[in-house]
Amino acid sequence: MTPKNPASIRSVDGGFSPRDMTDDSEPSPIDIDLRAILAAMRRNLIAIAAILATALLIGVVATLLMVPKFVATSQILVEQQADQIIDTEGPQPTVSGQESERFLQTQVDVIVSRSLAERVVESEGLADNEAFFAAQGVEYPTEEDLGGIYSGRNALSRLREDAAIELLQSGLSVNLPVDSRLVAISFESTDRVVAADIANAVATNFIEANLSRKFDSSAYAREFLGQQLADAREKLERSERELNQYSRAAGLIRVTGQGANADQETTLSVTNDTLVQLNAAASQAAADRIAAENRWRSIASQASGSIPQVLQNPAYQALLRQKSEIEAQLAVERARHLEEHPNVLALEAQQAKINQQLSDVGEAVKRSVRLEYEAARDRESDITGRVSAIRSDALDEQDRGVQYNILKREAETDRALYNTLLTNFNELNATAGATSNNVSLVDLAQPPRESSSPILILNVLVAMILGLIVAGVYVFLREHLDDVVRSPEDVERKLGINVLGIVPNVGDADPQEELADPKSPMSEAYASLVANLRYSSSGGLPRTLSVTSAQAGEGKSTTSFKLATDFAGLGRRTLLVDADLRRPTLHRRFEDREKEGLTAVLAGERSIDEVIVASDRPNLSLVSALPIPVDPSALLSSYKLEMIIEELKSRFDCIVFDAPPTLGLSDSPTISAHMDAVIMVIDASSGRRGAVKSGLRRLSMVNANVLGAVLTKFEAKRLGSEYSYYTSDYYAYSTKDGE
């Protein structure tokens, strides 16, 4: 049998999609198929046109329904001038470009601030001006609009004031041109006069507020410096008083430095020398304790007789010599006398006494090592405690010296700050009121003659852009949610199988006449399908081939008959078997339309030779599906089907089975399980992905070898120029062209 997933087979008739022609080219970084997009647009051209027309109509109607708005603009000149309270001597520092831009942007932020809006609303009485609210397209606030936010006797006034401020800020815009100090103040309103008045009011109030801010800042600075000067004087007195009190209370002995350090003071300290000596003693005590501890730990767990200190003890060595002598005498006596002899007993008693003495001496030496360790530990602890106490006294003494220096520096700092503030205060009093305004009015706003909005061209353009977006979303959703398999790419992308052939739609022409004409597009398409099948496996054409479809009426019977005819035309003994036991069609081609076929053989009523009918074409034989059985599934599931196929394979080179549809029936999977290869026929005009995938799933459950699909009733014109290759004149040449 052929492989389950053969490579895609391509031929000149269109057994591949147009994009397959560029498979060997370098992949594009952005995979956008413009031809597919154009084809999708062409298929949805009516819907796209309707969406764009609707968007255009909405844009025009919305423009006509909009209330015209007017924009009036006033201009002011903002000079770069540093606000200096103290007039310093010498040239003024140059202001960088970045600082200049920051200054101008700050002025713009002040113009659009809420504080200036409140000033304009108050000076122009906008909170009580119903015409202003009407010009901005807002109803004049009443008590019904209070809600629960405002309360009290002045609730309505505060509501109207806040509403007027919000309307003013929403209609106000400020433009700061590049490389210019002219600031344009614009206001938008449905009333041209109101627009001009508000723009002028904002400009004049900004100029007045800027000048008032300069005078207020000078007065505030004098008041602020006066308060700071009084605070600095009080702080200086307090810091000097605290320094004197602390030096007296701390009792520090301070000595003036000598030589290079004559301008510095040092502190005499008795505790420092003591601390140095105690630290040295503590280090030695720690070393002694560690040595004693090591000696003790090395013998703590050992027997006294094996400790070097014990073995080196003179008393212990003398006892060992005595023990050796007594043991020698005891050995002599035991050789002469029995164990109960008085001499033996006396020597044994002496031996036991000496052993006890050896044990006592060993334990005493071991105890002395432990006592030496404990004494070293106690000595270290005592010295460490004294070091801690002395260290605490030394640190306290150092802290007192540090605190004195801190208080001294604080007093010096307070004195310097007081002198600086006093100088600045005197200079500020001398220069108060010498400032000038750096903002001036250049152009007053005039009532505009033409409205600024709505703009018909802009609204139509925006409507068209939105319409294109909506149309794109519509086409995208429709194309991706569309379940119909129309093109070879749909077969490969939606079903995951190869396209073996594409059979064009003949329209109103008779399919039988098209098939009878070897030069018709339909005949050429089937000829290409046969050529593809010849290279579908290493053995060439499959011996047994099942042709099925997901549903009835997709062209599987026509495909089966044409394939069998073309196989026979190649000189192969071919048998076409009508395996659709439910709706047979092949018997209609017989002179005897009642000729029994596959059903009779499966039922055991006829032999194979009795049902085979020779056709009018060389090498082609036919077998009908008659008679129609009561239970087709039971007949096809019997063991006889496999026996019949094996016998037919011994007689014919190619056997084509016209199988029933796969959807809802078990007949086609049963037949396909015994076939070398299976072809799925799909109607390009009505084939549904769900139905075809369900059929393919049923075939995969029986391990059927599905070579690929044949796309029938294909209309390239409906898919656009992307598939114009399939409508080429190559398939429509006449007999005269071939002469």
XYZ file of C-alpha atoms in Angstrom:
739
model
C 0.000 0.000 0.000
C 1.080 3.614 -0.572
C 2.205 5.872 2.267
C -0.465 7.428 4.445
C 0.710 11.004 3.857
C 2.349 11.279 0.450
C 3.946 14.529 -0.565
C 1.828 17.050 -2.378
C 1.597 16.155 -6.104
C 1.509 19.051 -8.536
C 0.786 19.248 -12.211
C 0.136 21.886 -14.847
C -3.618 21.666 -14.595
C -3.851 23.318 -11.213
C -3.141 20.529 -8.730
C -1.658 23.257 -6.597
C -2.561 26.800 -5.634
C -0.903 29.856 -7.197
C 1.091 30.500 -4.049
C 2.682 27.032 -4.372
C 4.582 28.341 -7.403
C 6.812 30.365 -5.026
C 7.490 27.637 -2.460
C 11.209 27.542 -3.351
C 11.674 31.280 -2.942
C 12.983 32.963 0.152
C 10.280 33.455 2.843
C 9.047 36.981 3.306
C 9.617 38.579 6.712
C 5.972 39.709 6.663
C 3.719 36.985 5.310
C 0.956 39.045 3.665
C -0.785 37.535 0.661
C -2.105 40.538 -1.250
C -3.804 38.369 -3.840
C -5.753 36.541 -1.139
C -6.768 39.876 0.359
C -7.924 41.190 -3.007
C -9.832 37.981 -3.651
C -11.592 38.275 -0.290
C -12.457 41.900 -1.053
C -13.837 40.927 -4.451
C -16.035 38.223 -2.896
C -17.405 40.766 -0.413
C -17.439 43.760 -2.754
C -21.149 44.465 -2.316
C -20.926 44.380 1.485
C -17.838 46.617 1.446
C -19.538 49.110 -0.852
C -22.622 49.123 1.384
C -20.547 49.725 4.525
C -18.576 52.557 2.908
C -21.743 54.166 1.552
C -23.359 53.965 4.975
C -20.278 55.461 6.650
C -20.181 58.260 4.061
C -23.871 58.980 4.589
C -23.442 59.039 8.361
C -20.483 61.426 8.017
C -22.438 63.835 5.828
C -25.562 63.713 8.014
C -23.528 64.176 11.201
C -21.783 67.172 9.653
C -25.094 68.767 8.721
C -26.493 68.174 12.211
C -23.486 69.637 14.046
C -23.744 73.138 15.507
C -21.112 75.483 13.963
C -18.363 76.580 16.324
C -16.124 79.656 16.144
C -12.570 80.120 17.419
C -11.276 83.595 18.351
C -7.572 84.166 19.121
C -5.701 86.870 21.025
C -1.888 87.127 21.209
C 0.391 88.160 24.043
C 4.176 88.662 24.157
C 6.043 86.921 26.980
C 9.552 88.348 27.541
C 12.287 86.276 29.155
C 12.968 88.046 32.437
C 14.230 86.508 35.653
C 12.254 87.610 38.673
C 15.085 88.903 40.895
C 14.192 90.202 44.324
C 17.801 91.235 45.129
C 19.666 93.250 42.525
C 23.141 91.718 42.389
C 26.156 93.465 40.956
C 27.901 92.397 37.763
C 26.553 90.764 34.555
C 23.467 88.590 34.805
C 23.862 84.893 33.979
C 22.833 83.790 30.487
C 19.621 81.720 30.341
C 19.954 78.517 28.267
C 17.543 77.534 25.540
C 16.146 74.720 27.619
C 15.473 77.027 30.539
C 13.824 79.525 28.178
C 11.493 76.824 26.813
C 10.692 75.711 30.325
C 9.860 79.298 31.314
C 7.526 79.794 28.335
C 5.833 76.440 28.958
C 5.301 77.479 32.566
C 3.512 80.617 31.385
C 1.279 78.478 29.153
C 0.447 76.231 32.116
C -0.495 79.311 34.148
C -2.853 80.508 31.399
C -4.780 77.192 31.372
C -4.728 76.868 35.174
C -7.867 76.824 37.278
C -6.780 79.846 39.300
C -6.715 82.079 36.196
C -10.046 80.578 35.054
C -11.557 81.522 38.415
C -10.192 85.068 38.008
C -11.732 85.388 34.515
C -15.093 83.973 35.633
C -15.187 86.397 38.532
C -14.080 89.483 36.550
C -16.447 88.822 33.622
C -19.391 87.577 35.716
C -19.665 84.383 33.666
C -21.247 82.391 36.507
C -24.420 84.531 36.213
C -24.314 84.949 32.425
C -26.910 82.673 30.834
C -25.730 83.698 27.349
C -22.302 82.237 28.088
C -23.773 78.844 29.024
C -26.025 78.904 25.942
C -23.057 79.764 23.704
C -21.211 76.698 25.045
C -24.208 74.453 24.409
C -24.971 73.824 28.086
C -28.165 74.538 29.979
C -27.965 77.152 32.697
C -27.678 75.358 36.090
C -30.695 75.493 38.337
C -31.553 74.197 41.785
C -32.597 70.879 40.265
C -28.952 70.271 39.268
C -27.573 70.620 42.779
C -27.789 66.941 43.675
C -25.996 65.899 46.870
C -22.604 67.470 46.144
C -23.439 71.101 46.916
C -25.233 72.224 50.073
C -25.707 75.414 52.027
C -27.041 78.837 51.218
C -24.547 79.512 48.413
C -24.800 76.030 46.871
C -26.342 77.223 43.587
C -23.767 80.017 43.209
C -20.878 77.596 43.739
C -22.425 75.147 41.257
C -22.715 77.824 38.576
C -19.197 79.063 39.271
C -17.696 75.562 38.989
C -19.713 74.908 35.822
C -18.525 78.198 34.285
C -14.901 77.375 35.169
C -15.157 73.937 33.546
C -16.746 75.401 30.399
C -14.033 78.052 30.215
C -11.220 75.506 30.568
C -12.798 73.077 28.101
C -13.086 75.742 25.376
C -9.698 77.357 26.050
C -6.580 76.381 24.107
C -3.097 77.926 24.149
C -0.589 77.615 21.318
C 3.125 78.314 21.770
C 4.864 78.421 18.361
C 8.409 77.147 18.001
C 11.103 79.855 18.100
C 8.631 82.543 19.118
C 7.559 84.301 22.285
C 4.090 85.151 20.985
C 1.534 83.042 22.807
C -1.836 82.562 21.051
C -4.850 82.293 23.375
C -7.886 80.778 21.615
C -11.424 80.133 22.770
C -14.052 78.029 20.999
C -17.779 78.787 21.227
C -20.938 78.626 19.173
C -21.212 82.423 19.509
C -18.458 84.336 17.672
C -18.764 87.380 19.952
C -18.503 85.290 23.108
C -15.433 83.540 21.674
C -13.677 86.891 21.084
C -14.658 88.349 24.472
C -13.448 85.340 26.437
C -10.136 85.178 24.524
C -9.494 88.867 25.300
C -10.587 88.435 28.926
C -8.131 85.586 29.458
C -5.280 87.623 27.938
C -5.926 90.770 30.008
C -6.464 88.848 33.244
C -3.222 86.929 32.700
C -1.301 90.214 32.267
C -2.888 91.694 35.394
C -2.303 88.511 37.386
C 1.352 88.393 36.331
C 1.970 92.001 37.454
C 0.054 91.490 40.694
C 2.035 88.327 41.356
C 5.302 90.271 41.101
C 4.225 92.885 43.665
C 2.761 90.216 45.922
C 5.943 88.161 45.700
C 8.072 91.216 46.734
C 5.868 91.964 49.725
C 5.756 88.348 50.657
C 9.532 88.093 50.380
C 10.057 91.033 52.765
C 7.616 89.582 55.235
C 9.128 86.153 54.880
C 12.720 87.359 55.292
C 11.729 89.413 58.344
C 10.219 86.382 59.987
C 13.207 84.247 59.027
C 15.580 86.874 60.446
C 13.769 86.905 63.800
C 13.791 83.125 63.919
C 17.511 83.014 63.069
C 18.342 85.511 65.840
C 16.433 83.486 68.386
C 18.015 80.261 67.198
C 21.537 81.743 67.393
C 21.016 82.847 70.973
C 19.649 79.452 71.923
C 22.514 77.499 70.308
C 25.236 79.609 71.987
C 23.508 79.245 75.345
C 23.260 75.460 74.947
C 26.969 75.213 73.993
C 28.074 77.025 77.168
C 25.762 74.988 79.382
C 26.886 71.682 77.928
C 30.618 72.358 78.235
C 30.154 73.263 81.920
C 27.914 70.250 82.687
C 30.060 67.692 80.823
C 33.179 68.570 82.773
C 35.419 67.984 79.780
C 39.157 68.769 80.147
C 40.145 70.346 76.857
C 43.724 71.256 75.954
C 44.777 73.640 73.193
C 46.878 72.009 70.477
C 50.555 72.786 69.933
C 52.544 73.524 66.788
C 50.629 72.724 63.577
C 47.522 71.887 65.660
C 47.563 75.148 67.623
C 44.114 76.102 66.311
C 42.595 72.771 67.384
C 41.522 71.456 70.763
C 42.074 67.949 72.162
C 40.626 66.071 75.121
C 42.673 64.525 77.940
C 41.552 60.939 78.683
C 42.709 58.684 81.572
C 40.401 55.856 80.586
C 42.044 55.400 77.188
C 45.382 54.232 78.658
C 43.638 51.884 81.064
C 41.558 50.481 78.226
C 44.682 49.760 76.141
C 46.329 47.846 79.021
C 43.192 45.864 79.778
C 42.772 44.958 76.113
C 46.308 43.491 76.066
C 45.605 41.561 79.289
C 42.312 40.307 77.876
C 44.061 39.045 74.737
C 46.650 37.154 76.828
C 43.920 35.707 79.094
C 41.987 34.527 76.062
C 45.136 32.836 74.693
C 45.799 31.137 78.067
C 42.185 29.997 78.304
C 42.269 28.548 74.794
C 45.504 26.649 75.527
C 44.162 25.281 78.839
C 40.856 24.383 77.202
C 42.664 22.485 74.423
C 44.709 20.561 76.989
C 41.615 19.654 78.948
C 39.536 18.653 75.910
C 42.376 16.426 74.640
C 42.348 14.291 77.840
C 38.765 14.679 79.057
C 37.493 11.495 77.402
C 40.709 9.392 77.786
C 41.607 6.888 80.496
C 44.003 8.243 83.082
C 46.579 5.567 82.299
C 46.964 6.768 78.728
C 47.280 10.534 79.393
C 50.784 11.922 78.738
C 50.670 14.231 81.773
C 49.950 11.222 84.018
C 52.614 9.031 82.467
C 55.199 11.818 82.954
C 54.326 12.240 86.679
C 57.228 11.032 88.932
C 54.941 9.526 91.550
C 53.065 7.648 88.896
C 56.321 6.332 87.419
C 57.520 5.180 90.896
C 54.273 3.329 91.451
C 54.683 1.663 88.076
C 58.133 0.408 89.074
C 56.770 -0.941 92.351
C 53.974 -2.620 90.489
C 56.453 -4.293 88.159
C 58.524 -5.604 91.104
C 55.462 -6.976 92.912
C 54.218 -8.637 89.740
C 57.637 -10.321 89.352
C 57.587 -11.549 92.954
C 54.027 -12.727 92.555
C 54.997 -14.766 89.538
C 57.815 -16.454 91.500
C 55.545 -17.263 94.463
C 52.848 -18.639 92.229
C 55.409 -20.932 90.702
C 56.354 -22.228 94.140
C 53.036 -22.180 95.974
C 49.330 -22.488 95.428
C 47.005 -19.523 95.148
C 45.901 -19.866 98.791
C 49.441 -19.574 100.098
C 49.946 -16.605 102.408
C 52.841 -15.202 100.370
C 50.748 -15.220 97.205
C 47.831 -13.594 98.934
C 50.057 -10.915 100.448
C 51.602 -10.043 97.092
C 48.162 -9.872 95.459
C 47.010 -7.455 98.133
C 50.070 -5.270 97.520
C 49.363 -5.379 93.773
C 45.739 -4.257 94.260
C 46.856 -1.413 96.532
C 49.401 -0.160 93.989
C 46.748 -0.279 91.196
C 44.450 1.844 93.325
C 47.263 4.301 93.963
C 48.001 4.486 90.222
C 44.328 5.251 89.553
C 44.237 7.931 92.251
C 47.382 9.604 90.954
C 46.044 9.582 87.346
C 42.729 11.085 88.368
C 44.498 13.747 90.403
C 46.662 14.776 87.458
C 43.617 14.856 85.184
C 41.703 16.946 87.760
C 44.554 19.423 87.981
C 44.409 19.986 84.191
C 40.664 20.671 84.430
C 41.138 23.075 87.345
C 43.822 24.894 85.362
C 41.334 25.321 82.464
C 38.585 26.621 84.781
C 40.962 29.107 86.395
C 42.021 30.429 82.978
C 38.378 30.779 81.964
C 37.437 32.691 85.099
C 40.418 35.000 84.682
C 39.431 35.752 81.084
C 35.835 36.478 82.090
C 36.941 38.862 84.851
C 39.294 40.809 82.558
C 36.623 40.949 79.806
C 34.123 42.433 82.234
C 36.568 45.117 83.288
C 37.308 45.909 79.623
C 33.587 46.385 78.942
C 33.206 48.740 81.872
C 36.248 50.818 80.903
C 35.163 50.851 77.241
C 31.738 52.188 78.238
C 33.389 55.002 80.197
C 35.672 55.834 77.257
C 32.780 55.885 74.810
C 30.754 58.125 77.101
C 33.674 60.492 77.261
C 34.008 60.499 73.462
C 30.280 61.067 73.062
C 30.484 64.122 75.260
C 33.280 65.494 73.087
C 31.334 64.801 69.896
C 28.235 66.457 71.258
C 30.294 69.513 72.163
C 31.614 69.771 68.591
C 28.096 69.392 67.216
C 26.792 72.197 69.372
C 29.762 74.349 68.430
C 29.250 73.859 64.691
C 25.502 74.467 65.081
C 26.209 77.791 66.793
C 28.641 78.816 64.038
C 26.092 77.853 61.357
C 23.328 79.819 63.035
C 25.609 82.853 63.223
C 26.449 82.644 59.482
C 22.770 82.214 58.550
C 21.763 85.200 60.628
C 24.375 87.430 58.981
C 23.246 86.338 55.475
C 19.553 86.927 56.189
C 20.308 90.336 57.654
C 22.195 91.361 54.499
C 19.418 90.097 52.168
C 16.711 91.825 54.197
C 18.488 95.182 53.983
C 18.974 94.823 50.187
C 15.322 93.774 49.669
C 14.057 96.860 51.485
C 16.222 99.004 49.207
C 14.976 97.434 45.927
C 11.266 96.872 46.702
C 8.881 98.021 43.951
C 11.533 98.231 41.240
C 10.073 95.375 39.108
C 8.280 95.652 35.734
C 5.838 93.426 33.890
C 7.308 91.113 31.248
C 3.950 90.240 29.569
C 2.216 92.582 27.086
C -0.851 92.354 24.844
C -0.063 92.201 21.109
C -3.413 91.470 19.345
C -6.957 91.578 20.611
C -9.263 88.814 19.447
C -11.847 89.772 16.825
C -15.134 87.898 16.232
C -14.324 85.296 13.543
C -16.148 85.421 10.210
C -16.117 81.705 9.444
C -16.750 78.721 11.674
C -13.906 76.393 12.623
C -16.065 73.287 12.791
C -17.598 71.143 11.518
C -15.340 70.553 8.485
C -17.180 68.504 5.874
C -14.083 67.125 4.143
C -12.497 66.086 7.434
C -15.666 64.421 8.715
C -16.149 62.583 5.433
C -12.527 61.430 5.523
C -12.895 60.194 9.107
C -16.154 58.453 8.185
C -14.462 56.750 5.235
C -11.562 55.594 7.421
C -13.953 54.206 10.014
C -15.970 52.599 7.233
C -12.823 50.938 5.874
C -12.015 49.635 9.331
C -15.526 48.249 9.796
C -15.453 46.743 6.308
C -12.059 45.155 7.012
C -13.328 43.645 10.252
C -16.432 42.389 8.474
C -14.435 40.759 5.666
C -11.957 39.275 8.140
C -14.667 37.727 10.306
C -16.647 36.464 7.348
C -13.609 34.874 5.699
C -12.410 33.210 8.900
C -15.849 32.048 9.985
C -16.750 30.821 6.493
C -17.010 27.006 6.510
C -17.232 26.482 2.742
C -14.267 24.848 0.983
C -13.942 26.823 -2.255
C -10.284 26.763 -3.257
C -7.268 24.449 -3.159
C -5.873 26.538 -0.349
C -9.037 25.949 1.674
C -8.537 22.213 1.254
C -4.969 22.322 2.485
C -5.530 24.934 5.198
C -8.913 23.861 6.563
C -8.686 20.105 6.026
C -4.966 19.417 6.102
C -4.897 17.108 3.036
C -3.316 17.432 -0.397
C -5.123 18.562 -3.527
C -4.729 15.930 -6.244
C -6.868 17.608 -8.875
C -9.203 20.475 -9.617
C -12.214 19.894 -11.859
C -13.761 23.105 -13.254
C -17.466 23.832 -13.245
C -18.920 23.401 -16.747
C -21.907 25.604 -15.995
C -24.904 24.868 -18.233
C -22.930 22.417 -20.415
C -23.623 18.688 -20.257
C -20.951 16.997 -18.065
C -21.126 13.831 -20.150
C -20.398 15.741 -23.330
C -17.524 17.524 -21.607
C -16.096 14.209 -20.487
C -16.500 12.741 -23.987
C -14.395 15.602 -25.410
C -10.744 14.778 -24.592
C -9.778 18.444 -25.055
C -12.384 19.956 -22.757
C -11.272 21.581 -19.487
C -13.026 18.868 -17.496
C -11.284 16.043 -19.406
C -7.951 17.774 -19.078
C -8.470 18.154 -15.329
C -9.208 14.428 -14.904
C -6.251 13.552 -17.118
C -4.051 15.592 -14.816
C -5.575 13.818 -11.804
C -4.640 10.463 -13.340
C -1.108 11.739 -13.959
C -0.860 12.738 -10.314
C -2.104 9.330 -9.172
C 0.559 7.615 -11.287
C 3.190 9.229 -9.081
C 1.344 8.869 -5.803
C 3.419 5.847 -4.794
C 6.520 3.942 -5.791
C 4.335 1.343 -7.514
C 2.499 3.846 -9.696
C -1.308 3.709 -9.845
C -2.918 2.079 -6.797
C -4.306 -1.407 -7.455
C -7.489 -0.700 -5.511
C -8.906 2.793 -5.259
C -11.971 4.001 -3.376
C -13.628 7.261 -4.437
C -15.885 8.780 -1.795
C -17.254 12.134 -0.627
C -18.673 13.635 2.532
C -22.189 14.031 1.101
C -24.112 12.959 -1.958
C -24.052 14.987 -5.166
C -20.422 16.131 -4.981
C -19.316 14.282 -8.138
C -17.784 11.085 -6.788
C -19.614 8.806 -9.284
C -18.527 10.965 -12.223
C -14.985 11.012 -10.865
C -14.973 7.246 -10.374
C -16.179 6.568 -13.920
C -13.723 9.043 -15.465
C -10.786 7.639 -13.492
C -11.667 4.082 -14.506
C -11.984 5.176 -18.134
C -8.607 6.932 -18.079
C -6.946 3.975 -16.326
C -8.239 1.701 -19.060
C -6.994 4.172 -21.675
C -3.504 3.655 -20.263
C -3.713 0.003 -21.240
C -4.495 -1.304 -17.775
C -7.206 -3.857 -17.175
C -9.599 -1.792 -15.109
C -12.764 -2.672 -13.198
C -15.242 -0.055 -11.970
C -17.337 -1.320 -9.056
C -20.438 0.519 -7.908
C -20.136 0.069 -4.131
C -22.972 2.448 -3.230
C -25.528 -0.183 -2.257
C -28.037 2.424 -1.122
C -28.200 4.718 -4.164
C -26.501 2.910 -7.072
C -25.987 4.753 -10.357
C -23.635 2.676 -12.529
C -26.351 0.280 -13.729
C -27.951 3.158 -15.640
C -25.093 2.892 -18.146
C -25.975 -0.791 -18.908
C -28.310 -1.971 -21.603
C -29.746 -4.340 -19.023
C -30.512 -1.952 -16.158
C -31.580 -4.859 -13.966
C -28.180 -6.539 -14.179
C -27.213 -7.843 -10.754
C -23.826 -6.944 -9.343
C -21.911 -6.573 -6.053
C -24.904 -7.173 -3.795
C -25.620 -10.532 -5.416
C -21.975 -11.603 -5.063
C -21.823 -10.582 -1.400
C -25.056 -12.476 -0.771
C -23.637 -15.600 -2.482
C -26.281 -15.652 -5.189
C -23.931 -14.888 -8.077
C -20.276 -15.474 -8.880
C -17.907 -12.725 -9.908
C -17.882 -13.837 -13.513
C -21.656 -13.585 -13.701
C -21.795 -9.922 -12.611
C -18.860 -8.426 -14.559
C -20.060 -6.491 -17.609
C -17.695 -5.518 -20.410
C -18.002 -1.873 -21.472
C -17.711 -0.369 -24.932
C -14.215 0.858 -24.021
C -11.182 -1.443 -24.229
C -9.780 -2.784 -20.923
C -12.744 -1.446 -18.929
C -15.233 -3.672 -17.120
C -18.120 -2.706 -14.865
C -19.938 -4.157 -11.870
C -23.232 -2.685 -10.680
C -24.512 -2.565 -7.081
C -27.868 -4.280 -7.741
C -30.028 -5.463 -6.259
C -30.491 -2.903 -3.467
C -30.175 -4.848 -0.201
C -32.183 -4.411 2.962
C -29.077 -4.051 5.152
C -26.096 -2.788 3.103
C -23.864 -2.388 6.156
C -24.196 -6.049 7.098
C -23.273 -7.197 3.581
C -20.214 -4.924 3.361
C -19.032 -5.985 6.832
C -18.935 -9.688 5.895
C -15.706 -11.551 5.238
C -16.701 -12.065 1.602
C -15.821 -8.447 0.684
C -12.133 -9.028 1.296
C -12.240 -12.338 -0.600
C -13.927 -10.646 -3.543
C -11.328 -7.847 -3.591
C -8.438 -10.350 -3.553
C -9.971 -12.330 -6.423
C -10.549 -9.156 -8.448
C -6.952 -8.077 -7.880
C -5.787 -11.304 -9.485
C -7.797 -10.506 -12.615
C -7.443 -6.713 -12.995
C -4.646 -4.205 -12.822
C -6.762 -1.410 -11.332
C -10.038 -1.623 -9.425
C -12.013 1.556 -8.764
C -14.765 1.479 -6.127
C -17.479 4.123 -6.298
C -18.060 4.215 -2.531
C -21.053 5.833 -0.790
C -20.696 9.121 1.134
C -18.920 8.951 4.488
C -21.201 11.200 6.518
C -23.574 9.185 8.683
C -22.821 5.836 7.001
C -20.410 3.051 7.878
C -20.295 1.671 4.304
C -17.507 3.892 2.989
C -15.108 3.385 5.952
C -15.693 -0.377 5.690
C -14.792 -0.391 1.985
C -11.883 2.030 2.400
C -10.276 -0.191 5.030
C -9.601 -2.777 2.280
C -8.369 -0.274 -0.328
C -4.820 0.636 -1.262
C -5.839 4.283 -1.567
C -8.826 6.575 -1.004
C -9.744 9.831 -2.766
C -12.100 12.362 -1.178
C -14.249 14.317 -3.642
C -15.259 17.812 -2.468
C -17.798 20.106 -4.114
C -16.241 23.588 -4.341
C -19.682 25.205 -4.416
C -21.204 23.577 -1.339
C -18.568 21.514 0.453
C -18.473 22.197 4.180
C -15.345 21.852 6.253
C -17.182 20.236 9.158
C -18.743 17.534 6.996
C -15.510 16.744 5.165
C -13.452 16.662 8.349
C -16.003 14.357 9.937
C -15.706 12.036 6.940
C -11.912 12.126 7.070
C -12.042 11.358 10.768
C -14.179 8.289 10.113
C -11.719 7.124 7.457
C -8.729 7.633 9.772
C -10.388 5.408 12.376
C -10.071 2.451 9.978
C -6.539 3.481 8.935
C -7.626 4.252 5.395
C -4.880 5.622 3.138
C -6.362 8.954 2.010
C -4.158 10.212 -0.820
C -5.853 13.586 -1.059
C -8.865 15.409 -2.425
C -10.373 16.248 -5.799
C -12.034 19.654 -5.873
C -15.012 19.528 -8.252
C -17.275 22.254 -9.660
C -14.453 24.759 -9.171
C -15.190 28.317 -10.364
C -12.010 30.364 -10.528
C -13.810 33.555 -11.546
C -15.703 33.639 -8.250
C -12.400 33.612 -6.358
C -10.877 36.526 -8.267
C -7.659 37.107 -10.124
C -5.726 34.948 -7.699
C -7.089 31.910 -9.521
C -7.312 33.350 -13.017
C -4.702 30.766 -14.010
C -7.403 28.100 -13.907
C -9.492 29.925 -16.539
C -6.620 30.243 -18.990
C -7.261 29.604 -22.691
C -4.943 26.642 -22.311
C -8.018 24.576 -21.410
C -10.235 26.025 -24.115
C -8.363 25.520 -27.388
C -10.440 24.214 -30.288
C -9.875 21.342 -32.658
C -8.695 23.829 -35.204
C -5.981 25.004 -32.813
C -4.678 21.508 -32.532
C -4.363 20.921 -36.204
